[in-house]
Short mmCIF file of C-alpha atoms in Angstrom, two decimals:
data_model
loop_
_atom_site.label_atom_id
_atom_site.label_comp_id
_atom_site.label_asym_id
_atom_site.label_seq_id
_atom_site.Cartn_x
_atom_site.Cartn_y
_atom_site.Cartn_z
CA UNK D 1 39.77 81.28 142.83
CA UNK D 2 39.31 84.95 143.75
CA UNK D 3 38.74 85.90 147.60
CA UNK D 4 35.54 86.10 149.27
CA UNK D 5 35.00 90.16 148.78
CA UNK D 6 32.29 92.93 148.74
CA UNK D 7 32.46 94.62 145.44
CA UNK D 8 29.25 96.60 143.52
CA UNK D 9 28.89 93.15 142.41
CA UNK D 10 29.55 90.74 144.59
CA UNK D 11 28.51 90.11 147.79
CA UNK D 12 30.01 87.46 150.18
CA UNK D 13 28.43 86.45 153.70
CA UNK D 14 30.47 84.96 156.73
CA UNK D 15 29.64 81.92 158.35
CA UNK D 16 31.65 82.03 161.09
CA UNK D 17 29.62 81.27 164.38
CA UNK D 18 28.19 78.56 166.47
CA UNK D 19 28.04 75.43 164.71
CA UNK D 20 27.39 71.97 165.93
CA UNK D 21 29.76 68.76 166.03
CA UNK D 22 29.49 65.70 166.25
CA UNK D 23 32.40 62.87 166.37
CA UNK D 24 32.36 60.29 164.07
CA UNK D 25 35.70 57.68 164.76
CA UNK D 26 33.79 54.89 163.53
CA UNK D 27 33.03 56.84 160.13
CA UNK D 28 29.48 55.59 160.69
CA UNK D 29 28.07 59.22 160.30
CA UNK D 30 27.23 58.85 156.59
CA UNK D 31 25.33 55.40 157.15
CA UNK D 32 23.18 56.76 160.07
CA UNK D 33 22.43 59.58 157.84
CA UNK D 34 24.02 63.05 159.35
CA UNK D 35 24.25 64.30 156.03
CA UNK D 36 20.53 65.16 156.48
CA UNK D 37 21.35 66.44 159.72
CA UNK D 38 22.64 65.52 162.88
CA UNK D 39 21.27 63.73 165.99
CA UNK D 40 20.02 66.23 168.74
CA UNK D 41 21.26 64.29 171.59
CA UNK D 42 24.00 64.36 173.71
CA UNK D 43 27.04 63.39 171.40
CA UNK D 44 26.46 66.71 169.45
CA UNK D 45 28.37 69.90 170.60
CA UNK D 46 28.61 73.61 169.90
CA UNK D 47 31.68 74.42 168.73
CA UNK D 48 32.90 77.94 167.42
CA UNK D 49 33.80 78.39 163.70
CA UNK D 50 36.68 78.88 162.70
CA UNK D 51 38.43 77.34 165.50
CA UNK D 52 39.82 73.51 166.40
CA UNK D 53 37.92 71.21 168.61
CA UNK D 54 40.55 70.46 170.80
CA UNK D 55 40.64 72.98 173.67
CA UNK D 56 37.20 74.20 172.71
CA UNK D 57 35.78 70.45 173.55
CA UNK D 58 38.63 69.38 176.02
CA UNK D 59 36.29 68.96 179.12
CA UNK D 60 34.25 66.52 176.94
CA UNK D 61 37.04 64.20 176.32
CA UNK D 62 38.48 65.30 172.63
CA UNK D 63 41.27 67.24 173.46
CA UNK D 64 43.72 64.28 171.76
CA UNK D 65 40.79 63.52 169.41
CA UNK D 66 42.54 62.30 165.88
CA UNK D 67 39.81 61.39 163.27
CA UNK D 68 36.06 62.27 161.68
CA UNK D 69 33.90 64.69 162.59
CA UNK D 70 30.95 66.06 161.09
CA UNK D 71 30.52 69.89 161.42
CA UNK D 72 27.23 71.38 160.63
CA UNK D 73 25.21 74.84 160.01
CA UNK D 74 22.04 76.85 158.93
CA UNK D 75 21.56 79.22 156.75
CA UNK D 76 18.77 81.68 154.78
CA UNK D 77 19.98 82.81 151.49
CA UNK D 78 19.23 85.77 150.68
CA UNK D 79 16.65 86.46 148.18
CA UNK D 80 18.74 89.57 146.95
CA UNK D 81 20.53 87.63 145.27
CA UNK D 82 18.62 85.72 143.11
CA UNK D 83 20.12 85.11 139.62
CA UNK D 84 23.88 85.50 141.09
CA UNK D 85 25.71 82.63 140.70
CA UNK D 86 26.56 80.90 144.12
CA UNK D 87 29.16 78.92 145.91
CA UNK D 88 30.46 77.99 149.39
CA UNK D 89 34.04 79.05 149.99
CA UNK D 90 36.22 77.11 152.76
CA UNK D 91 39.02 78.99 153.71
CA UNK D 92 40.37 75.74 154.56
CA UNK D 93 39.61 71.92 155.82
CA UNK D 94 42.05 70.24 157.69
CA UNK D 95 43.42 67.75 156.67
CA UNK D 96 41.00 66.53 153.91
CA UNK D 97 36.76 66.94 153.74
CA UNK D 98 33.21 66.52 151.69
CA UNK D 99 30.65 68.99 151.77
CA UNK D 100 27.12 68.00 151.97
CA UNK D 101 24.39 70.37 151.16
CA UNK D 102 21.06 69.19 152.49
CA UNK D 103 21.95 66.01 152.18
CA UNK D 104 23.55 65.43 148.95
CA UNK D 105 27.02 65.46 148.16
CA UNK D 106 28.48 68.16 146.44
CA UNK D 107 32.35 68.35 146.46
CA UNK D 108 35.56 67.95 148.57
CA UNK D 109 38.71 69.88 149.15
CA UNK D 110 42.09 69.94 147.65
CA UNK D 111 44.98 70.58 149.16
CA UNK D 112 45.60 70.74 152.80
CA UNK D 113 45.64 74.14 155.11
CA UNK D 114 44.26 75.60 151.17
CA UNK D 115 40.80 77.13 150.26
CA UNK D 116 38.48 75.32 148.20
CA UNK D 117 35.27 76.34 146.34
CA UNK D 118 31.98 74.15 145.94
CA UNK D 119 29.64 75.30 143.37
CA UNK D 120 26.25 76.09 145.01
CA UNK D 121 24.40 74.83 141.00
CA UNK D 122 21.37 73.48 141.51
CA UNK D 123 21.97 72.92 145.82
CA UNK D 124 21.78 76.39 146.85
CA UNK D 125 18.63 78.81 145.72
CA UNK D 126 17.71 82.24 146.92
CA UNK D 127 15.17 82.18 149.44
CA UNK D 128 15.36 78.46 150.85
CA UNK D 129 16.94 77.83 154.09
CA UNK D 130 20.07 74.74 153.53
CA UNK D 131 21.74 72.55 156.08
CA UNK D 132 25.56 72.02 155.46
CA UNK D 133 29.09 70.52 156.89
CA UNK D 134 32.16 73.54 157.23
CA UNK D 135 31.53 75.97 154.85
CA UNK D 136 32.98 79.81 155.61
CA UNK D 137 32.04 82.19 153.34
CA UNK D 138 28.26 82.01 151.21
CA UNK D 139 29.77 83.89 148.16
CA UNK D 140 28.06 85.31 145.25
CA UNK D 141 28.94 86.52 142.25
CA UNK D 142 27.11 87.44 138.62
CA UNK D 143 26.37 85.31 135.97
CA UNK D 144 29.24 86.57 134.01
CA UNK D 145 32.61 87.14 136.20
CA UNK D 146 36.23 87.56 136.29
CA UNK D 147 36.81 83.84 137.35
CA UNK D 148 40.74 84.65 138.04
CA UNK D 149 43.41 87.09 137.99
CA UNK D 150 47.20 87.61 138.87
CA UNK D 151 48.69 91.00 139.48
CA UNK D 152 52.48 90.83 139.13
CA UNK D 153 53.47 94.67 140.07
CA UNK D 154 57.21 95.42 140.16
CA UNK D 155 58.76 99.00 140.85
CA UNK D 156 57.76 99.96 137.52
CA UNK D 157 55.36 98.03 135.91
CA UNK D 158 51.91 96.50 136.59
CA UNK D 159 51.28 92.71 134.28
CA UNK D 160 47.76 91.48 134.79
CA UNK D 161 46.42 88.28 133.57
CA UNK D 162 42.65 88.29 133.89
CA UNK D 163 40.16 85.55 132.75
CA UNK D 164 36.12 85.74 132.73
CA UNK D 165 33.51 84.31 131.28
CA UNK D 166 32.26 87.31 128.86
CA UNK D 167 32.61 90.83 129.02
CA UNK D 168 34.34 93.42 126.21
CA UNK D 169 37.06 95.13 128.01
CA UNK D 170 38.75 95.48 131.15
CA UNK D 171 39.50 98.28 133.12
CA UNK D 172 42.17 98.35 135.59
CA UNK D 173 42.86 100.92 138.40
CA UNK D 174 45.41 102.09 140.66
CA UNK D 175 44.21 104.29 144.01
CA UNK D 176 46.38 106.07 146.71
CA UNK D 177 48.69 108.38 148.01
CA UNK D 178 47.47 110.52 145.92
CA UNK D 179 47.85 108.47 142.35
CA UNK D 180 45.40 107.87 140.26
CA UNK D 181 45.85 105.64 137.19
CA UNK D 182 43.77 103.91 135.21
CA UNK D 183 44.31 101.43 132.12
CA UNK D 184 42.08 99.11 129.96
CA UNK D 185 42.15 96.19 127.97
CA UNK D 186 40.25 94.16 125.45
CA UNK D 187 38.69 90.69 126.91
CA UNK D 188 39.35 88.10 123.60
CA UNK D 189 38.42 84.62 124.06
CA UNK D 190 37.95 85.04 127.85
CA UNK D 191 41.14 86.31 128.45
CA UNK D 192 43.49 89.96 129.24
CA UNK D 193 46.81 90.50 128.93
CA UNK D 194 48.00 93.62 130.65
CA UNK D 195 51.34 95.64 130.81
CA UNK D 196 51.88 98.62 132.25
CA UNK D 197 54.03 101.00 133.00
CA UNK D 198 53.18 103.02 136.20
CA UNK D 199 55.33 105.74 138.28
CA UNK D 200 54.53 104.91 141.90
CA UNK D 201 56.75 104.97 144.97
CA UNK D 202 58.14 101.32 146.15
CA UNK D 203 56.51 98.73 148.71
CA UNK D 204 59.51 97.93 151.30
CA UNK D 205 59.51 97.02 155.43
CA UNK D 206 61.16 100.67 156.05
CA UNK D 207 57.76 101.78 153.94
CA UNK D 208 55.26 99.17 153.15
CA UNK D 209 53.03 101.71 150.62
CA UNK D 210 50.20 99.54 149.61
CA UNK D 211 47.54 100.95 146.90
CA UNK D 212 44.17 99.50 145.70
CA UNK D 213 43.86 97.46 142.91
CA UNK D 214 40.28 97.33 140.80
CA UNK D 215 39.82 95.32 137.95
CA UNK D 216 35.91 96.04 136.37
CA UNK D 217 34.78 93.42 133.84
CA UNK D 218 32.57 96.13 131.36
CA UNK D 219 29.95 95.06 128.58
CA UNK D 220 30.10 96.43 124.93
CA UNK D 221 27.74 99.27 126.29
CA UNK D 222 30.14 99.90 128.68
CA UNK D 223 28.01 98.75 131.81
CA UNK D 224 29.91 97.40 134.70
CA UNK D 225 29.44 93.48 134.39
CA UNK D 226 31.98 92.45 137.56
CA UNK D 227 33.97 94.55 139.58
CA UNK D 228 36.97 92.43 142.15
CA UNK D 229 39.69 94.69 144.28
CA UNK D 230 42.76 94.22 146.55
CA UNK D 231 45.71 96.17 148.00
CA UNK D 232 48.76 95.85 146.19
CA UNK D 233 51.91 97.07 146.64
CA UNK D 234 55.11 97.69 143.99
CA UNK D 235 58.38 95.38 144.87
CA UNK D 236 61.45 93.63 142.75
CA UNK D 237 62.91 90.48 144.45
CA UNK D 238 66.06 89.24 142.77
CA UNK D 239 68.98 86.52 143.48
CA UNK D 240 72.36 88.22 142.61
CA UNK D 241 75.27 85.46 143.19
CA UNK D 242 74.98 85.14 146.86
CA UNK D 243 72.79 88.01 147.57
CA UNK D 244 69.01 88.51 148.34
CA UNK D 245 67.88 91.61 146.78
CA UNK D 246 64.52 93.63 147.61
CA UNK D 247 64.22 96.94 145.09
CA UNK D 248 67.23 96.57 143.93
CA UNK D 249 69.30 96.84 147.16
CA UNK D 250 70.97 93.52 150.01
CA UNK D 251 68.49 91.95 151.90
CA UNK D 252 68.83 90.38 155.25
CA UNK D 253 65.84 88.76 156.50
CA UNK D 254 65.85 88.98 160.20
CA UNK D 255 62.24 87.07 161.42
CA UNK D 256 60.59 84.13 162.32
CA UNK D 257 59.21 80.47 161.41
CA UNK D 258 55.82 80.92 163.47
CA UNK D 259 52.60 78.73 163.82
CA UNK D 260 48.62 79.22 163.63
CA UNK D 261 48.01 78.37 167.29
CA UNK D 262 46.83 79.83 170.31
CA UNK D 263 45.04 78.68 173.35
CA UNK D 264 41.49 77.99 172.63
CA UNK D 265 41.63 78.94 169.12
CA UNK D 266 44.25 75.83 168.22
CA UNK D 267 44.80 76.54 164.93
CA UNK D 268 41.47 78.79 164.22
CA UNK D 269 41.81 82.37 163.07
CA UNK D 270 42.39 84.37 165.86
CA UNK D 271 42.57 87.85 164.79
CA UNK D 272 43.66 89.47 168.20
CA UNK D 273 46.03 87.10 168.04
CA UNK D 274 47.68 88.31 164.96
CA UNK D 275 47.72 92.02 165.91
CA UNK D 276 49.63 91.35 168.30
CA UNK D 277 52.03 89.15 166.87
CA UNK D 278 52.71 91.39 163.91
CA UNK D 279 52.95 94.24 166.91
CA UNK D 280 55.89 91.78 168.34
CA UNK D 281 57.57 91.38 165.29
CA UNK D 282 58.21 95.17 164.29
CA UNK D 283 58.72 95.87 168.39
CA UNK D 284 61.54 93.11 168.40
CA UNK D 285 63.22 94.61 165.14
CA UNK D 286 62.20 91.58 162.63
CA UNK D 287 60.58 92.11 159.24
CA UNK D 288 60.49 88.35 157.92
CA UNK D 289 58.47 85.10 158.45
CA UNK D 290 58.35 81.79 156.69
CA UNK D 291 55.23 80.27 157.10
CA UNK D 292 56.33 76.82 158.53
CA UNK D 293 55.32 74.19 157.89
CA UNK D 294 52.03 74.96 156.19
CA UNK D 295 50.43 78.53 153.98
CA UNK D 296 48.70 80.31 157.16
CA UNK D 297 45.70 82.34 156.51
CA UNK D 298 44.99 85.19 154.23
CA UNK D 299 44.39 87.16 157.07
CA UNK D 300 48.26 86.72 157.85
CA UNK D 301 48.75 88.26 154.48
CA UNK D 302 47.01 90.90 155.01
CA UNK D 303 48.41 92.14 157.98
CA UNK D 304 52.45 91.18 156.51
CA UNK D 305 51.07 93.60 153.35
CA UNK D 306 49.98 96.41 155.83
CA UNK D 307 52.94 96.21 158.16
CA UNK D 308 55.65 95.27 155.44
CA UNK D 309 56.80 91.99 156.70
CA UNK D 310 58.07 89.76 154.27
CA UNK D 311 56.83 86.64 154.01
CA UNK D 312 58.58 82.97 152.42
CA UNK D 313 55.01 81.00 151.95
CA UNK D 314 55.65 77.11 152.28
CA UNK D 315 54.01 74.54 151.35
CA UNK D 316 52.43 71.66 153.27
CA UNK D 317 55.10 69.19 153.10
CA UNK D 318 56.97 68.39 155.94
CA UNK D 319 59.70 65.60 156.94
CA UNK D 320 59.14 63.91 153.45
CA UNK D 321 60.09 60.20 154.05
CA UNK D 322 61.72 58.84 150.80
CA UNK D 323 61.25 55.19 151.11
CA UNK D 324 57.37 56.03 150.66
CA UNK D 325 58.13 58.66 147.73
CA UNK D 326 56.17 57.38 144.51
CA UNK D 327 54.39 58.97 141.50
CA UNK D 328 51.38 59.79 143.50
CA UNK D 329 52.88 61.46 146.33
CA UNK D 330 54.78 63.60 143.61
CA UNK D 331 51.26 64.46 142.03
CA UNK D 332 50.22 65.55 145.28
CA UNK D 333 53.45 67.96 146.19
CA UNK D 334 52.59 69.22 142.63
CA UNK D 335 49.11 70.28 143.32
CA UNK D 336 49.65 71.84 146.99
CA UNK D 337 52.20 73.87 145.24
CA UNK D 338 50.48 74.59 142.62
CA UNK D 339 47.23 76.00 144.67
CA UNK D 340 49.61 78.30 147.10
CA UNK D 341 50.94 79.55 144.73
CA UNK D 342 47.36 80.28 142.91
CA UNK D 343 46.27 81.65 146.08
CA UNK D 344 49.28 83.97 146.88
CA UNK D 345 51.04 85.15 143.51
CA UNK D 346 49.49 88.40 143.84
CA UNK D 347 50.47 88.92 147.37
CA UNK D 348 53.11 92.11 147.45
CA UNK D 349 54.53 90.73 150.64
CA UNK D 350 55.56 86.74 149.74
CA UNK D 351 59.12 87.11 147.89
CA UNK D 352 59.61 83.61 147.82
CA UNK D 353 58.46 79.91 147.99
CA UNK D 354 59.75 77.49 149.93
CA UNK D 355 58.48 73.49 148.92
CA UNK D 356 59.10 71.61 151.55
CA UNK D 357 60.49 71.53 155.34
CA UNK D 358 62.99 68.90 156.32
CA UNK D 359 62.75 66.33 153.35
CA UNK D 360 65.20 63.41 154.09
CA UNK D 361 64.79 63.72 158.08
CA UNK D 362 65.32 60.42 158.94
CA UNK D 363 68.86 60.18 156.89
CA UNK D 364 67.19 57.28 154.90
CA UNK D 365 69.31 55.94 151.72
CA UNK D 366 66.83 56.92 149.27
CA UNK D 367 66.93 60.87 149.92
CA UNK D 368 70.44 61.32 148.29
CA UNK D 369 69.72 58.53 145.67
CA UNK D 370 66.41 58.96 144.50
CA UNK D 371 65.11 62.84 145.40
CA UNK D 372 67.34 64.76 142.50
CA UNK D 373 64.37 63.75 139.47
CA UNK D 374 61.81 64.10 142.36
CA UNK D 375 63.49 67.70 142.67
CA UNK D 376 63.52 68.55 139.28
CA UNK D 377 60.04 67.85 138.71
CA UNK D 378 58.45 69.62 141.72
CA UNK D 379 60.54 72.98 141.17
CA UNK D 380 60.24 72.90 137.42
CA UNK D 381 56.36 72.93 138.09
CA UNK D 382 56.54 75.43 140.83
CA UNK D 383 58.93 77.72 138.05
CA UNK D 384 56.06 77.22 135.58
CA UNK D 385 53.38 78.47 138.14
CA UNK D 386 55.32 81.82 138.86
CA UNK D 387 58.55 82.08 137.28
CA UNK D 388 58.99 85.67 138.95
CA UNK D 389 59.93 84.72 142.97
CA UNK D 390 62.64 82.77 144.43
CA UNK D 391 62.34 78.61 145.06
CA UNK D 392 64.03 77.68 148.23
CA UNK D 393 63.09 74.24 150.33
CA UNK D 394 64.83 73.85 154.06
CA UNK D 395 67.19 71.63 154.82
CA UNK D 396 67.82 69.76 157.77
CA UNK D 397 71.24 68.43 159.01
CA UNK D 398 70.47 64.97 158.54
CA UNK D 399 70.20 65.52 154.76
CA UNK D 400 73.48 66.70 154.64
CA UNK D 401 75.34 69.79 153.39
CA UNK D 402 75.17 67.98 149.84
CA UNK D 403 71.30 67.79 149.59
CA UNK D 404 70.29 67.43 146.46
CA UNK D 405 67.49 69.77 146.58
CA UNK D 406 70.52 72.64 146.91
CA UNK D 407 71.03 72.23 142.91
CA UNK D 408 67.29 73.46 142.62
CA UNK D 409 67.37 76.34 145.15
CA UNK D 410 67.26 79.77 144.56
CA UNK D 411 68.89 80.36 147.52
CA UNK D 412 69.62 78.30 151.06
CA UNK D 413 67.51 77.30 154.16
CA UNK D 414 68.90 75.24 156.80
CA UNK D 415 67.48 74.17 159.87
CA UNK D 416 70.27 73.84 162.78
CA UNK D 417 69.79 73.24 166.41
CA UNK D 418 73.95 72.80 167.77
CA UNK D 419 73.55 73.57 170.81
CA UNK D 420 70.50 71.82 171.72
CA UNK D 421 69.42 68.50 169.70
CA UNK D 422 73.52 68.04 168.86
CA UNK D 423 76.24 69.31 171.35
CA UNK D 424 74.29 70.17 174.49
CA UNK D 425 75.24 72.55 176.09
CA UNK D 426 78.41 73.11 174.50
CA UNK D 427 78.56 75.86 172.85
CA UNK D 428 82.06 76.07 171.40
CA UNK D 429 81.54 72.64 169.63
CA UNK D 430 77.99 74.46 168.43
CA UNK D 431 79.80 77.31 167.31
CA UNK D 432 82.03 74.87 165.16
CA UNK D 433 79.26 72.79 163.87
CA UNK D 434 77.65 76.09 162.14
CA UNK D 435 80.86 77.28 160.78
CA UNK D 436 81.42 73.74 159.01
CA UNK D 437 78.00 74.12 157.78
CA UNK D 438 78.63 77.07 156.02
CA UNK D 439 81.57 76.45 154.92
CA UNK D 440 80.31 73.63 153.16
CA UNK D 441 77.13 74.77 151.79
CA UNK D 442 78.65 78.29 150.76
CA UNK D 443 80.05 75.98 147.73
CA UNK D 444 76.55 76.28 145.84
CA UNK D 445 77.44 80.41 145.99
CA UNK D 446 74.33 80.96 146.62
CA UNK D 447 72.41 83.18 149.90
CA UNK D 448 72.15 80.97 152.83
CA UNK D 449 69.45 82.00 155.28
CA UNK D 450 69.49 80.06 158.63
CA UNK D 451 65.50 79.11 158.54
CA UNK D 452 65.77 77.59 162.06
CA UNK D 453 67.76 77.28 165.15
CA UNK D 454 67.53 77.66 168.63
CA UNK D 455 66.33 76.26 172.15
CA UNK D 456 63.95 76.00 174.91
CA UNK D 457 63.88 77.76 178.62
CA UNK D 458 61.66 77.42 181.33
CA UNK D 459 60.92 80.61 182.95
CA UNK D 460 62.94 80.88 186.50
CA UNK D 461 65.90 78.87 185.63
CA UNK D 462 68.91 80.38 186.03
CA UNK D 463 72.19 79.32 185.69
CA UNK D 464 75.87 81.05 185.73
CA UNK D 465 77.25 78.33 183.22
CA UNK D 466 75.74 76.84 179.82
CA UNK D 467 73.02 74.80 181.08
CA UNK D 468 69.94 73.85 179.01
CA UNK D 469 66.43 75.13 179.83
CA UNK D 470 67.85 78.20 181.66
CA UNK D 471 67.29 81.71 180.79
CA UNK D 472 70.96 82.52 180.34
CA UNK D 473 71.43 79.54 177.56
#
């Protein structure tokens, strides 16, 4: 699925605005018919898109609102672009949702905090006006596209692997900083394999040197069938033995496990929002973040490529309970890793992947005895998917310093609060705690990275002794 983009041929129109919303925690709202539209009474709101309902709708009583609702919008398409073909593009529906387009259904997502992509075929038409639930992006693209690409660029080398639906030959290019470089391809049975060798000066956090990326999809004539870009950067990432390495050289990461919320917003893009955070991050001397617990927007990406943070993307699975672990829940983990990593392998700033947060967090029996195979399976499908970035999961203390999913790491997280949840407020039996953590995981020689940790204050408190919630602590 290639991003919503504005190309010579393609053309994609936001969404975002005021919508309406209506709750639905009977899950009557298909039987009464909003699919055709909603009631204009009362019960329906304005909400802003993107953006959660919570805060926006607090003052009508849904602040702690868990359950349906049906979103809903207007919209012209343009008669411009007749004869593309079109689509509706959700940057994501949390946690699951259909898609009705005047009245009938055509699709649902996929994976949680993901995007998905309804075909508009036969629902959408230039010129007629269409009534639908979520949707961000009207995209449009020709007839005959590049329907997916991944650009793997290391210090040396660009590898593309391209697929359309027709063309003759592709022609990649490489803009900036004064480079120019340009390489092409023939398109056989839909597909391109590229490999190239290209002299350009390294992506890092000291020097995050992006450069654009444009692949054009050209006919036998050569005429310019499809034409998709994006800023790229050149990076190696490497495990060495017990060391992290970015171009070549020790990394430390030195960051952050952040969220997608703000007041208001709740978990909605807030742009502001992230140019300031990424201001605080560089200002406060980090350059890493792990995306806990969930992939955050491509927005976020954008900003880590521009600023050269370095980003561990993880996928939605958090506190994995093992006495409900079966063949379906493995299909799922499988998928949502499967569609990050779709979504991000291009990205110059994500160096590594981490599948899960806190499996085994309630010490159950079955995480030590059962999780290995469920291990083996979910990383060796994650390897398949990119086999050139690190695989990492993070531990937490009640899965012990013998997890199982160590065997399949790449390299180390642990979550550790000693200090706060265990040993409050003593810090010398904290201090201990760590040490005999790494003592005991530094037997897998491999790089341990301390993924969590920490406590809470309240602003004001002071204290001249360890004492929880003060400044000092």
């Amino acid at each position: 699925m290639i991003r919503p983009q504005n190309t010579p041929t393609r053309t994609a129109i936001d969404l975002s605005g005021l919508w309406r919303i209506r709750f639905d925690p009977d899950d009557h709202g298909e039987d009464q018919g909003w699919p055709r539209g909603l009631p204009d009474d009362h019960d329906t709101y304005a909400i802003a898109v993107p953006g959660s309902w919570n805060e926006q709708l607090a003052e009508a009583g849904y602040f702690g609102y868990v359950g349906a609702a049906w979103l809903e919008t207007s919209f012209r398409v343009p008669a411009a672009l007749a004869g593309q073909a079109l689509s509706l593009r959700f940057g994501s529906a949390d946690y699951f949702a259909q898609v009705w387009i005047d009245g009938q259904l055509a699709g649902a997502s996929g994976a949680a905090m993901l995007p998905f992509e309804i075909a508009g075929d036969g629902l959408l038409s230039a010129g007629a006006e269409v009534s639908l639930n979520r949707p961000v992006h009207l995209v449009a693209r020709p007839p005959v596209a590049i329907t997916r690409y991944r650009a793997i660029a290391t210090r040396d080398r660009l590898r593309l692997s391209v697929e359309a639906d027709g063309g003759a030959v592709l022609v990649a290019r490489i803009a900036g900083h004064g480079i120019e470089l340009a390489f092409d391809a023939p398109v056989a049975d839909g597909r391109v394999e590229l490999d190239a060798s290209v002299r350009v000066l390294p992506w890092s956090p000291d020097d995050p040197r992006l450069y654009r990326l444009t692949l054009d999809l050209m006919s036998a004539d050569d005429r310019l069938i499809d034409s998709v870009s994006q800023r790229i950067g050149f990076r190696d990432v490497a495990v060495d033995g017990t060391r992290l390495l970015l171009n070549g050289e020790p990394l430390l990461l030195k960051g952050f496990g952040k969220h997608e919320d703000s007041p208001i917003h709740g978990r909605g893009l807030n742009l502001p929002q992230l140019v300031k955070d990424f201001a605080l991050l560089k200002w406060c001397g980090a350059n890493s973040v792990r995306t806990s617990h969930y992939p955050y927007a491509e927005e976020f990406l954008d900003l880590a490529d521009e600023h050269g943070v370095l980003v561990i993307g993880e996928v939605f699975s958090i506190n994995l309970d093992f006495r409900l672990v079966n063949d379906e829940v493995l299909a799922n983990h499988k998928q949502a890793a499967r569609e990050l990593i779709e979504r991000d392998a291009s990205r110059t700033c994500v160096i590594a992947w981490s599948l899960a947060n806190e499996p085994g967090y309630l010490a159950e029996a079955e995480y030590p005895e059962h999780s290995g195979d469920y291990w083996a399976k979910l990383f060796a499908e994650a390897r398949a998917a990119d086999p050139t970035r690190p695989l990492t999961h993070a531990n937490v203390g009640y899965a012990g310093n013998d997890d199982p999913g160590f065997a399949h790491d790449d390299f180390v997280m642990i979550n550790r609060y000693h200090g706060w949840y265990g040993q409050p407020p003593q810090l010398d039996r904290a201090k201990a705690a760590l040490e005999a953590d790494f003592a005991a995981i530094a037997g897998h020689h491999k790089p341990i990275l301390v993924s969590e940790f920490g406590a809470d204050a309240l602003a004001g408190e002071h204290a001249t002794h360890d004492q929880l919630f003060t400044e000092e602590y």
